[in-house]
Amino acid sequence: MSKYLQQPLTLSRRRFLTGVTALAAAPLLAGLWPKSALAQAISQALPQFTALRQAQKGILTGAHWGAFEAIVQDGKMVGVQPVKDDPYPNELIAMAPYQVHAENRVKYPMVRKSWLEGGPGSRTDLRGHDQWVRVSWEKAIELVCGEITRLQKEHGPQSIYAGSYGWKSVGMLHNSRTLLQRLMNLTGGFLGYAGDYSTGAAQVIMSHVVGSMEVYEQQTAWPNVVEHSQLVILWGCNPMVTLKNSWNVPDHYGQTGFAALKKKGTRVISIDPVHNDSAKFVNAQWLAPRPYTDGAMLLGIAHTLLTEKLHNADFLHTYTVGFDKFAAYLLGDDDGVAKTADWAADICGVEAEALRQLARDMAGNRTMIMGGWGIQRQHHGEQQHWLLVTVAAMLGQIGLPGGGFGFSYHYSSGGSPTAKGGIVAGISAGNAPRNSPTPIPVARIADCLANPGKTIQFNGADVTYPEVKMVYVAGGNTFHQHQDTNNLIKAWQHPDTIVVNEPYWTATAKYADIVLPATTSYERNDLEMGGDYSQLYVFPMHQCVPPQHEARNDFDIFAAMAAKLGVQDAFTEGKDETQWLKGMYDDMKQQARNARVALPPFDMFWQSNNYVRFPVPEANTQWVRFADYRENPLLNPLGTPSGKIEIYSDAIAKMHYQDCRGIPSWMPPHEWYRGPEAEKYPLSLNTAHPANRLHSQLDNTPLRLKLAVADREAIMINPQDAKARGISPGDLVRAFNDRGQILVGALVSEDVRPGAVRISEGAWFDPADPSQPGSICKNGNVNCLTFDIGTSSLAQGNCGQMAQLEIEKYQGEALQNTAHAVPAGA
Ligand SMILES: Nc1nc2c(c(=O)[nH]1)N[C@H]1C(S)=C(S)[C@@H](COP(=O)(O)OP(=O)(O)OC[C@H]3O[C@@H](n4cnc5c(=O)[nH]c(N)nc54)[C@H](O)[C@@H]3O)O[C@H]1N2
Ligand SMILES: Nc1nc2c(c(=O)[nH]1)N[C@H]1C(S)=C(S)[C@@H](COP(=O)(O)OP(=O)(O)OC[C@H]3O[C@@H](n4cnc5c(=O)[nH]c(N)nc54)[C@H](O)[C@@H]3O)O[C@H]1N2
Ligand SMILES: [Mo]
């Protein structure tokens, strides 16, 4: 088995326990939860509460990677143990102790020397390689507040970009981004963002096509899929990896769904340039299109369905609009090109007969198409999901048990049946002041910083970039998330002031002016839901260790600023951490009570070191997405202008965009294997999400060493491509194009199709010479290679999942990887 492939499923609970069993019960916890007689009494009275708990060894908390008990000794976190009813514990939780005690924690408030001495806007070209000066918390708060006051007064709220996109940590109170926005809303407003990096293209196009973002909707419930689906298509979808982590604490139920498919022997086909872990897990048939050619492939399938009369004309007539226009395009009536399977095969590299067979198999079986999101993080990324819906509509199984499409089976356990109880609502960002600036599309940030006054198109509207003078990031890693890092470095020099709250010295922190040390979630108390779609659990997140070094909770950082800016009462509402949590719990408890689920009072819940698991109504285990629409399209219309599925969108057609037309279509992307750039850069990049990280999070833990090759991010190369370049497994490789160059370690494997290479997103940016944009990244940050344009005028999503590049065996001097080092003087 290749080194690349982790075995997410072989992780035994026992492995967590070894190491833990050696430890005596942590003294810190003595007396924290009810003595057994009381616990038993409660569990009998309130079965949702205590019935499921194991013998408690540690302090219950949670993370994006799962709920767990932290084992704490002498004030240090030393181990973890997953909660008892996690069906697929994620080994990433074992990294929690390393998160807390990481060597590259930001220890004190720090200010960039030139900024401190010369004031806002000083030597912004030195960001990333200036000296750092330690200041007191008091001084740091004063500096930031002075800047907020100055800019609000002189330039207005549009000069402060506080969108702060990012995955932060779980927790409904200590939500860094929301807290930042809460402060900004109270002090005059700020420039925010629209959309996200995950589904930028799909969420906009789906709103036009099916009347909701779709990507974040509950899916047909897993038990229904397992019972009824005869064929499952994983289209650019790798759930066994991407289900490891969730936005809330994961319930990991999705993996049980795939395990059930495997056990039943349901046929699965995976369509991906990479033979991914999920395909292997369910023994899927692997079809490997050339990267970024899925649009053509889907058209070849649609053409086959139409010409072989395998399409469901009744369904199309009743439930969709505009199929006639699409059929004309398929047949080539308007452009003279019939989108036959042969035409598609020539583009996508999958044989025409395989495409025809795929169309027949889909039509001949109850078929569920599970679409991932990598395929829409591409130029013209809107088309892929539009075409997936169109093909599903042609099959006519939308709204039937086990049929249709689902765009969230790979994310946060979509399809995990929804429970009945209460929901913890988090702290809110409050109301934006009147005349707040129009948000910019999130992935246009570098363009905005560099080009104030420029107007772009966005979903039928004009958006004009304001002049941004200050960027505030709390809970995101811009230097990881954004495309074309070297372009970002230049754009990043425009604002006067950049403030970053961070637990670690990420590249974003290194490129800031003021860095404020934030706690990790294990250093504070919080609450979080478990299961984004199932809403199955409420987890307490108990503080495990005291704040490290001089780190402070984001809440306390912003509360101190609120005090300085005269809005403390409005910010804190006069409540401390415990009072906030009690309020949130009580609201949730009232909802649960209305749903006839009894819960203990907050104090008892909190003291017990226990979590809530809500009951799942039987009916929800058989819930089918779009069943109500299918049942009665007049009574339950979709939220589109026609109320139906829009294969033709008049609203989009009227925008007159060249790069997104009124029907889904094939448009060659900005860069691909047939573009002019391919002569110099013949390889196509795939930047999937990392198996053993959450983006850049956890790159600074020992788990990295398991995946790193030659101490760098791995690049997966097909043996043919490696051989042609004299590259052997384990070699240091330079991957490059006109935008940048990175050092990566060669993983030679048949798991990637020839012509494509895989470098996961999330390796921390580590330029060999930070004073030179374009200098080689020594750790393998893939966004040095990607390009920074919008998916189209419609959605302006990011194109992070594509770029042409070349690779060569690295012959230069050995460069030390310093991605996780603390900058000198800090
Ligand atoms: N090329 C390419 N690029 C991509 C993608 C891709 O597929 N390809 N994927 C994109 C996608 S889908 C996404 S969602 C983005 C993700 O991009 P990000 O969300 O920026 O990625 P994270 O690594 O999760 O960054 C979160 C940061 O928040 C910090 N943090 C954690 N907890 C706290 C806290 O309590 N307080 C504070 N102040 N900070 C905290 C972490 O240390 C970390 O630095 O990346 C995007 N970029
Ligand atoms: N372990 C882990 N889990 C995560 C995350 C993480 O960082 N790590 N991030 C979370 C977040 S924020 C998000 S948005 C989701 C992301 O979920 P996705 O966007 O679905 O995940 P990706 O890994 O980007 O892409 C999924 C698959 O698409 C394939 N693919 C890429 N390009 C093409 C193409 O041109 N054609 C075809 N057919 N397939 C292609 C990739 O090879 C990959 O196997 O995952 C979430 N879960
Ligand atoms: Mo994402």
Tab-separated table of C-alpha atoms and ligand atoms in Angstrom, residues 90 92 165 167 196-199 216 234-247 270-278 287-294 297 371-378 384 407 410-412 480 685-697 758 760-762 801-802, ligand 2:
chain	number	residue	atom	x	y	z
A	90	ASN	CA	-10.529	10.134	13.839
A	92	LEU	CA	-6.472	13.554	14.316
A	165	TYR	CA	-12.820	33.795	6.381
A	167	TRP	CA	-12.259	27.383	9.865
A	196	ASP	CA	-17.012	30.763	0.786
A	197	TYR	CA	-13.942	28.922	-0.482
A	198	SER	CA	-15.644	25.546	-0.190
A	199	THR	CA	-18.563	25.886	-2.574
A	216	TYR	CA	-25.464	22.530	2.685
A	234	LEU	CA	-18.864	9.206	-6.416
A	235	TRP	CA	-18.215	12.134	-8.707
A	236	GLY	CA	-15.040	13.913	-7.572
A	237	CYS	CA	-15.946	12.789	-4.103
A	238	ASN	CA	-13.725	11.305	-1.409
A	239	PRO	CA	-15.913	11.019	1.681
A	240	MET	CA	-13.792	8.587	3.671
A	241	VAL	CA	-11.257	11.410	3.891
A	242	THR	CA	-13.420	14.521	3.972
A	243	LEU	CA	-15.873	13.127	6.523
A	244	LYS	CA	-13.130	12.916	9.104
A	245	ASN	CA	-13.650	16.583	9.970
A	246	SER	CA	-16.784	18.674	10.238
A	247	TRP	CA	-17.702	22.297	10.757
A	270	SER	CA	-15.673	6.636	-8.577
A	271	ILE	CA	-14.931	9.348	-11.119
A	272	ASP	CA	-11.724	11.062	-10.112
A	273	PRO	CA	-8.251	11.552	-11.613
A	274	VAL	CA	-7.056	9.966	-8.362
A	275	HIS	CA	-7.886	6.462	-7.154
A	276	ASN	CA	-9.044	7.851	-3.855
A	277	ASP	CA	-9.367	6.257	-0.423
A	278	SER	CA	-13.150	6.076	-0.634
A	287	LEU	CA	-12.902	5.987	-13.963
A	288	ALA	CA	-10.126	8.559	-14.244
A	289	PRO	CA	-10.956	11.535	-16.438
A	290	ARG	CA	-8.321	14.107	-17.236
A	291	PRO	CA	-8.545	16.874	-14.653
A	292	TYR	CA	-11.066	19.676	-15.277
A	293	THR	CA	-12.847	17.845	-18.110
A	294	ASP	CA	-15.894	16.605	-16.144
A	297	MET	CA	-17.743	13.942	-19.753
A	371	GLY	CA	-20.977	14.998	-6.060
A	372	GLY	CA	-17.937	16.369	-4.222
A	373	TRP	CA	-16.854	19.991	-4.379
A	374	GLY	CA	-13.315	19.865	-5.808
A	375	ILE	CA	-14.829	19.810	-9.310
A	376	GLN	CA	-16.402	23.247	-8.772
A	377	ARG	CA	-13.274	24.856	-7.297
A	378	GLN	CA	-12.284	25.303	-10.937
A	384	GLN	CA	-20.211	20.751	-13.204
A	407	PHE	CA	-23.907	17.226	-2.881
A	410	HIS	CA	-18.940	13.803	1.725
A	411	TYR	CA	-19.315	16.727	4.085
A	412	SER	CA	-20.147	16.765	7.785
A	480	HIS	CA	-2.994	29.075	3.126
A	685	LEU	CA	-2.625	19.945	-10.686
A	686	ASN	CA	-5.030	18.391	-8.206
A	687	THR	CA	-5.079	20.052	-4.756
A	688	ALA	CA	-7.457	17.863	-2.765
A	689	HIS	CA	-8.054	18.321	0.931
A	690	PRO	CA	-5.502	16.598	3.123
A	691	ALA	CA	-6.300	13.310	4.840
A	692	ASN	CA	-4.334	14.083	7.971
A	693	ARG	CA	-5.026	17.745	8.483
A	694	LEU	CA	-7.845	20.222	8.314
A	695	HIS	CA	-6.423	22.520	5.668
A	696	SER	CA	-3.394	24.056	7.334
A	697	GLN	CA	-4.502	23.087	10.820
A	758	ARG	CA	-1.739	15.602	-6.579
A	760	SER	CA	-2.864	18.427	-1.018
A	761	GLU	CA	-3.764	21.928	0.113
A	762	GLY	CA	-2.647	23.200	3.506
A	801	GLN	CA	-8.331	22.960	-7.760
A	802	MET	CA	-6.497	23.631	-11.004
B	2	LIG	N1	-9.582	15.294	6.209
B	2	LIG	C1	-10.123	16.479	5.834
B	2	LIG	N2	-11.469	16.588	5.716
B	2	LIG	C2	-12.035	17.755	5.299
B	2	LIG	C3	-11.242	18.901	5.060
B	2	LIG	C4	-9.814	18.771	5.221
B	2	LIG	O1	-9.044	19.747	5.014
B	2	LIG	N3	-9.302	17.563	5.598
B	2	LIG	N4	-11.824	20.088	4.649
B	2	LIG	C5	-13.279	20.236	4.798
B	2	LIG	C6	-13.756	21.304	3.895
B	2	LIG	S1	-13.588	22.935	4.381
B	2	LIG	C7	-14.337	21.061	2.709
B	2	LIG	S2	-14.848	22.362	1.724
B	2	LIG	C8	-14.543	19.687	2.238
B	2	LIG	C9	-13.987	19.541	0.816
B	2	LIG	O2	-14.613	18.528	0.129
B	2	LIG	P1	-14.258	18.366	-1.436
B	2	LIG	O3	-14.157	19.688	-2.065
B	2	LIG	O4	-15.201	17.384	-2.015
B	2	LIG	O5	-12.811	17.723	-1.292
B	2	LIG	P2	-11.545	17.750	-2.272
B	2	LIG	O6	-10.551	16.884	-1.587
B	2	LIG	O7	-11.147	19.135	-2.617
B	2	LIG	O8	-12.028	17.063	-3.603
B	2	LIG	C10	-12.681	15.789	-3.593
B	2	LIG	C11	-12.194	14.913	-4.720
B	2	LIG	O9	-12.336	15.614	-5.953
B	2	LIG	C12	-11.324	15.140	-6.806
B	2	LIG	N5	-11.103	16.037	-7.951
B	2	LIG	C13	-10.322	17.146	-8.001
B	2	LIG	N6	-10.318	17.648	-9.250
B	2	LIG	C14	-11.115	16.852	-9.991
B	2	LIG	C15	-11.527	16.866	-11.353
B	2	LIG	O10	-11.148	17.703	-12.163
B	2	LIG	N7	-12.398	15.883	-11.744
B	2	LIG	C16	-12.863	14.932	-10.891
B	2	LIG	N8	-13.718	14.033	-11.348
B	2	LIG	N9	-12.461	14.880	-9.619
B	2	LIG	C17	-11.616	15.845	-9.162
B	2	LIG	C18	-10.115	15.041	-5.902
B	2	LIG	O11	-9.147	14.165	-6.459
B	2	LIG	C19	-10.725	14.530	-4.601
B	2	LIG	O12	-10.587	13.134	-4.469
B	2	LIG	O13	-13.860	18.732	3.049
B	2	LIG	C20	-13.994	18.942	4.461
B	2	LIG	N10	-13.378	17.806	5.126
